[in-house]
Each structure stands twice: as structure tokens, then as C-alpha cells.
Amino acid sequence: AGDAATRLSGRAVTRIARRLAAGDADFAPLVREALMAPFLPKRLAERVDEWCGDVATSGKADGDWTVTVDRGAVAAICGTRRVDVPVRAPGAAPELVPVVAEYVATPAAESAVAKLVSLEAAGEAAVLVLGNQGVGKNVAVDRFLELCGAEREYAQLHRDSTVASLTATPTLEGGVLRHVDAPLVRAAIHGRVCVLDEADKAPTEVTVLLKALVADGALGLPDGRVLSRSPTEGSRVVPVHPDFRLVVLANRPGFPFHGNALFRDCGDAFAA
């Protein structure tokens, strides 16, 4: 009961259960993350905090997180807690693996990377990273991908982004205009990580397309092909690689960013 902003959907409850099974033993923070409590109006945020305060927790992390590569796995360690994900095998385009030359392992940065490790360990294929501008969202994601050895396809969305531009990119070759696969499609086909930045700037019809791919597991392309996580027989069906991951970065809604309410429109399909 209560406001829609403080209700957990079936997808969110399932996602929390996966996180608990993967080693996230503290229930209340998972609920706050699922509801994006820090970005709710004060009245609603206080209601969530009041409810979470009545929930007993166990296994709470004691101290700061550290993230390192240990014996072929990326390990997020905090006290007695440890979450591991395997390092990816070298791919066909190692130059796409990001390199964070000036990464500073502050407690906040390591905590953000550790959360990404936890989400990967829980099997989350689509992640929404929401936060104020300049807090290091890109750095945390790139650091995680660097440690995992994951190839990255990057695209920055804006107010003029269209459904077509999300799936196809025009290019001029030998005086001929051709449309080639956009970063999202290349990542889905080749098992890379697609990072979509500034997603809150994109029109709603563009971000809803992402929800279709994540929630329904299928996405129609302009040339008639169909990306599908459950491919059937057919020459136009392109299977989505099992290693494909989608990371969407966005600023929080409201002043001073004035972006779209991305979490309200399609956040239910993403681990936030």
C-alpha cells in the first residue's frame, strides 16, 4: 500500500532474492537500492527508511570494500565477505577493454565497483547506474570492465537520439552511404558490454526500446533482423550472446539536470 514509488514490483523482488542468494546478506540496503530511496522526495525516503529500520539485518559489511584480481577472478572483499566473478577470456577486440590510467581507489569508488561485481555475481545482465553528475559513474564502470577484461561498446545518448540511431549508425564508405550496426547491436552480437551514457537525456521512446530488449529479450532492427535471447529458427533472427551486458548511466531526475525520469519509465527492468 502507499505511493507507487515505494512499492516493489515482482521483478524487483526477484532481483533482491538473486542478490541475497549471491551473497548480499543485508536485506535493507537492497530494498533501498531497488526503490532508489536516496532520490525519492524526503517524505517517501523517510517512509522507506522507517520501514527498513524495522527489518533485522545480518552479515552486514564491516569496513571498506576493496576490489582486486585474484587467481583469475575479480574479488570484492569487505571484512569476512567476499564476492567473486571470473575474468573474461581475451576476446577478438582486446583494444576495446577500457584502461583507467588515473584510477584512485577511494572508499566510495571501490564501493561502487564492488556493487557492480555483486550484480554480475547475481547474474544481472542489465544495470542502471544513477547518480549526480561528476560523482564518477563512468570511472567505476570502466574500472570494473578493466578488471574483468570485458570489451566495451560505448555510446552517448542525447535529446536528438532516435530509435534508429540506437540500433544503426550511418557511415560513408567509398562515396556510398551505408548503415552499420550501432554499439548496442554489436555488443549484443559479440558478447561485449554496451555502456550507454547520459541516458536520461534521450527521449522516452528511445529508453523504452531498451526496456523491450531487457525485459522481453527481443529487439527488432531496422533491416528486418530481430535480436533475441531465445532465438527460434529463421534467417532473420540474431541470437543475443550470453556474455552480453548492458550498463546504462544517467543523472538523477529533477533540478539541475532536467533529464527524463528514466528510473520511473524503465528502471523496473534494470538492476539499479
XYZ file of C-alpha atoms in Angstrom:
272
model
C 0.000 0.000 0.000
C 1.024 3.613 -0.320
C 2.681 5.562 -3.115
C 3.691 3.715 -6.266
C 7.267 4.950 -5.783
C 7.569 2.886 -2.588
C 6.178 -0.369 -3.974
C 8.391 -3.235 -5.064
C 7.455 -4.906 -8.332
C 7.688 -8.631 -8.928
C 10.884 -8.094 -10.941
C 12.429 -6.126 -8.072
C 11.571 -8.795 -5.510
C 13.069 -11.489 -7.748
C 16.195 -9.380 -8.226
C 16.586 -8.915 -4.455
C 16.259 -12.675 -3.991
C 19.026 -13.273 -6.555
C 21.285 -10.787 -4.785
C 20.677 -12.475 -1.436
C 21.454 -15.861 -2.972
C 24.676 -14.451 -4.453
C 25.955 -13.329 -1.054
C 24.374 -9.932 -0.343
C 23.250 -10.760 3.177
C 21.979 -7.296 4.146
C 18.347 -7.012 3.073
C 17.530 -3.372 3.857
C 20.144 -1.765 1.524
C 18.887 -3.922 -1.332
C 15.373 -2.572 -0.790
C 16.689 1.000 -0.704
C 18.572 0.404 -3.950
C 15.532 -1.148 -5.630
C 13.410 1.868 -4.703
C 16.183 4.407 -5.380
C 15.469 5.794 -1.911
C 18.213 8.492 -1.962
C 16.466 10.138 -4.933
C 12.915 9.954 -3.602
C 11.141 13.011 -2.131
C 12.005 13.451 1.511
C 8.622 12.242 2.766
C 8.828 8.988 0.797
C 12.506 8.444 1.593
C 11.765 8.756 5.305
C 8.979 6.198 4.943
C 11.355 3.723 3.293
C 14.000 4.327 5.986
C 11.404 3.845 8.711
C 10.297 0.542 7.206
C 13.853 -0.676 6.622
C 14.781 0.273 10.171
C 12.363 -2.388 11.423
C 13.962 -5.117 9.321
C 16.611 -7.216 11.034
C 19.853 -7.462 9.082
C 22.671 -9.941 9.223
C 26.053 -10.239 7.639
C 26.430 -6.504 7.258
C 29.700 -5.434 5.687
C 32.219 -4.251 8.264
C 34.716 -1.734 6.900
C 35.545 -0.594 3.387
C 35.398 -2.602 0.195
C 38.485 -3.462 -1.818
C 38.354 -4.901 -5.323
C 41.234 -6.804 -6.868
C 42.034 -9.616 -9.298
C 42.888 -12.851 -7.513
C 43.544 -16.227 -9.175
C 41.649 -15.477 -12.365
C 38.689 -13.822 -10.672
C 37.655 -10.297 -9.729
C 37.219 -10.332 -5.960
C 35.274 -7.762 -3.956
C 36.290 -8.101 -0.312
C 34.962 -6.420 2.810
C 35.858 -7.945 6.152
C 34.738 -11.567 6.047
C 32.570 -11.043 2.973
C 33.875 -11.891 -0.479
C 32.173 -11.874 -3.875
C 33.939 -13.292 -6.947
C 33.266 -13.108 -10.673
C 35.524 -14.735 -13.286
C 37.781 -12.663 -15.508
C 36.685 -12.939 -19.119
C 38.798 -14.776 -21.642
C 40.553 -12.499 -24.189
C 38.164 -11.573 -26.975
C 38.540 -10.705 -30.626
C 38.965 -6.978 -29.934
C 41.147 -6.524 -26.824
C 41.614 -2.856 -27.722
C 38.010 -2.301 -26.595
C 38.849 -3.207 -22.981
C 38.951 0.143 -21.115
C 42.095 1.219 -19.277
C 41.630 3.598 -16.338
C 45.065 5.195 -16.094
C 44.345 7.540 -13.189
C 42.012 5.472 -11.045
C 42.103 6.433 -7.354
C 40.907 3.670 -5.047
C 38.858 5.795 -2.650
C 36.340 4.027 -0.395
C 33.453 5.437 -2.453
C 34.997 4.335 -5.764
C 35.805 0.837 -4.500
C 32.304 0.502 -3.056
C 30.785 1.392 -6.436
C 32.984 -1.148 -8.246
C 32.151 -3.765 -5.593
C 28.435 -3.239 -6.220
C 28.980 -3.904 -9.918
C 30.856 -7.083 -9.002
C 27.931 -8.151 -6.794
C 25.426 -7.520 -9.583
C 27.489 -9.572 -12.041
C 27.772 -12.380 -9.495
C 23.977 -12.340 -9.147
C 23.612 -12.769 -12.915
C 22.233 -9.307 -13.667
C 22.607 -8.613 -17.395
C 21.275 -5.033 -17.318
C 22.388 -2.412 -14.816
C 21.262 1.187 -14.323
C 23.870 3.449 -12.683
C 22.055 6.537 -11.441
C 23.773 9.470 -9.726
C 24.644 13.130 -9.767
C 26.919 14.466 -12.462
C 30.625 14.217 -11.682
C 30.460 11.555 -8.963
C 32.475 9.039 -11.010
C 29.872 6.778 -12.628
C 31.950 6.279 -15.785
C 35.150 5.684 -13.831
C 33.540 2.989 -11.667
C 32.096 1.181 -14.687
C 35.346 1.385 -16.672
C 37.343 0.135 -13.691
C 35.016 -2.845 -13.323
C 35.277 -3.667 -17.033
C 39.069 -3.285 -16.920
C 39.371 -5.759 -14.054
C 37.014 -8.215 -15.773
C 38.795 -7.872 -19.116
C 35.441 -7.080 -20.752
C 35.294 -5.427 -24.169
C 33.216 -2.241 -24.116
C 30.983 -0.664 -26.756
C 30.223 2.944 -25.812
C 27.540 5.369 -26.966
C 26.380 8.692 -25.552
C 22.697 9.479 -25.873
C 21.239 12.974 -26.202
C 17.950 14.760 -26.806
C 18.151 14.141 -30.559
C 18.725 10.395 -30.191
C 16.219 8.277 -32.100
C 15.182 4.645 -32.132
C 17.027 4.239 -35.431
C 20.256 5.786 -34.117
C 20.250 3.376 -31.184
C 20.363 0.372 -33.490
C 22.115 1.590 -36.662
C 24.858 4.105 -37.477
C 25.226 5.769 -40.902
C 28.710 5.646 -42.400
C 30.197 6.809 -45.696
C 32.390 4.235 -47.439
C 33.740 4.834 -50.954
C 31.156 7.516 -51.585
C 28.319 5.205 -50.613
C 26.155 5.799 -47.545
C 25.682 2.602 -45.555
C 24.091 1.811 -42.226
C 26.079 -0.437 -39.916
C 25.257 -1.913 -36.529
C 25.304 0.582 -33.655
C 27.298 -0.150 -30.453
C 24.250 -1.690 -28.754
C 23.760 -4.224 -31.554
C 27.476 -5.028 -31.882
C 27.725 -5.665 -28.152
C 24.677 -7.942 -28.195
C 26.010 -9.986 -31.101
C 29.630 -10.314 -29.963
C 29.083 -10.671 -26.204
C 30.504 -7.319 -25.165
C 29.366 -4.773 -22.598
C 27.379 -1.870 -24.020
C 27.701 1.336 -21.989
C 25.034 3.922 -22.787
C 25.857 7.282 -21.216
C 23.552 10.235 -20.474
C 20.504 8.037 -20.981
C 18.287 10.492 -19.103
C 18.730 12.950 -21.986
C 17.216 10.560 -24.546
C 13.501 10.732 -25.468
C 11.196 8.297 -23.727
C 10.556 6.264 -26.878
C 14.291 5.510 -27.075
C 14.689 4.397 -23.470
C 11.543 2.263 -23.685
C 13.276 0.380 -26.505
C 15.971 -0.608 -24.001
C 13.286 -1.940 -21.692
C 11.973 -4.111 -24.520
C 15.394 -5.671 -25.030
C 15.996 -6.224 -21.312
C 12.522 -7.284 -20.181
C 11.257 -9.078 -23.284
C 14.611 -10.339 -24.547
C 13.902 -9.253 -28.134
C 14.542 -6.174 -30.247
C 13.597 -5.563 -33.867
C 16.231 -3.910 -36.057
C 15.608 -1.516 -38.982
C 16.824 -4.045 -41.572
C 14.301 -6.664 -40.505
C 16.546 -8.703 -38.243
C 15.455 -9.469 -34.698
C 17.798 -9.682 -31.724
C 16.529 -12.380 -29.393
C 17.704 -14.030 -26.185
C 15.523 -17.028 -27.075
C 16.208 -17.448 -30.781
C 13.969 -19.555 -32.945
C 14.594 -20.894 -36.409
C 14.703 -18.197 -39.034
C 17.260 -16.406 -41.150
C 16.353 -13.001 -39.687
C 16.737 -13.965 -36.026
C 20.074 -12.974 -34.466
C 20.842 -14.626 -31.108
C 21.978 -12.389 -28.262
C 25.339 -13.580 -26.948
C 25.125 -14.953 -23.372
C 28.004 -12.670 -22.291
C 26.183 -9.519 -23.430
C 25.729 -6.933 -20.688
C 24.016 -3.546 -20.782
C 25.095 -0.723 -18.457
C 23.037 2.464 -18.609
C 24.348 5.643 -16.972
C 22.046 8.518 -16.074
C 21.821 11.598 -13.888
C 19.142 11.689 -11.232
C 15.839 13.325 -12.274
C 14.951 16.894 -11.388
C 16.978 20.056 -10.807
C 19.601 20.893 -12.001
C 19.843 18.205 -14.704
C 16.261 18.384 -16.037
C 16.535 14.971 -17.641
C 13.789 12.421 -18.134
C 12.667 10.254 -15.229
C 14.488 7.206 -16.589
C 14.013 5.092 -13.467
C 10.269 5.755 -13.477
C 9.889 4.849 -17.162
C 12.017 1.703 -17.412
C 14.052 1.314 -14.224
C 11.987 -1.703 -13.197
C 13.750 -3.758 -15.866
C 17.234 -2.849 -14.615
C 19.249 -3.651 -11.526
C 19.866 -0.161 -10.156
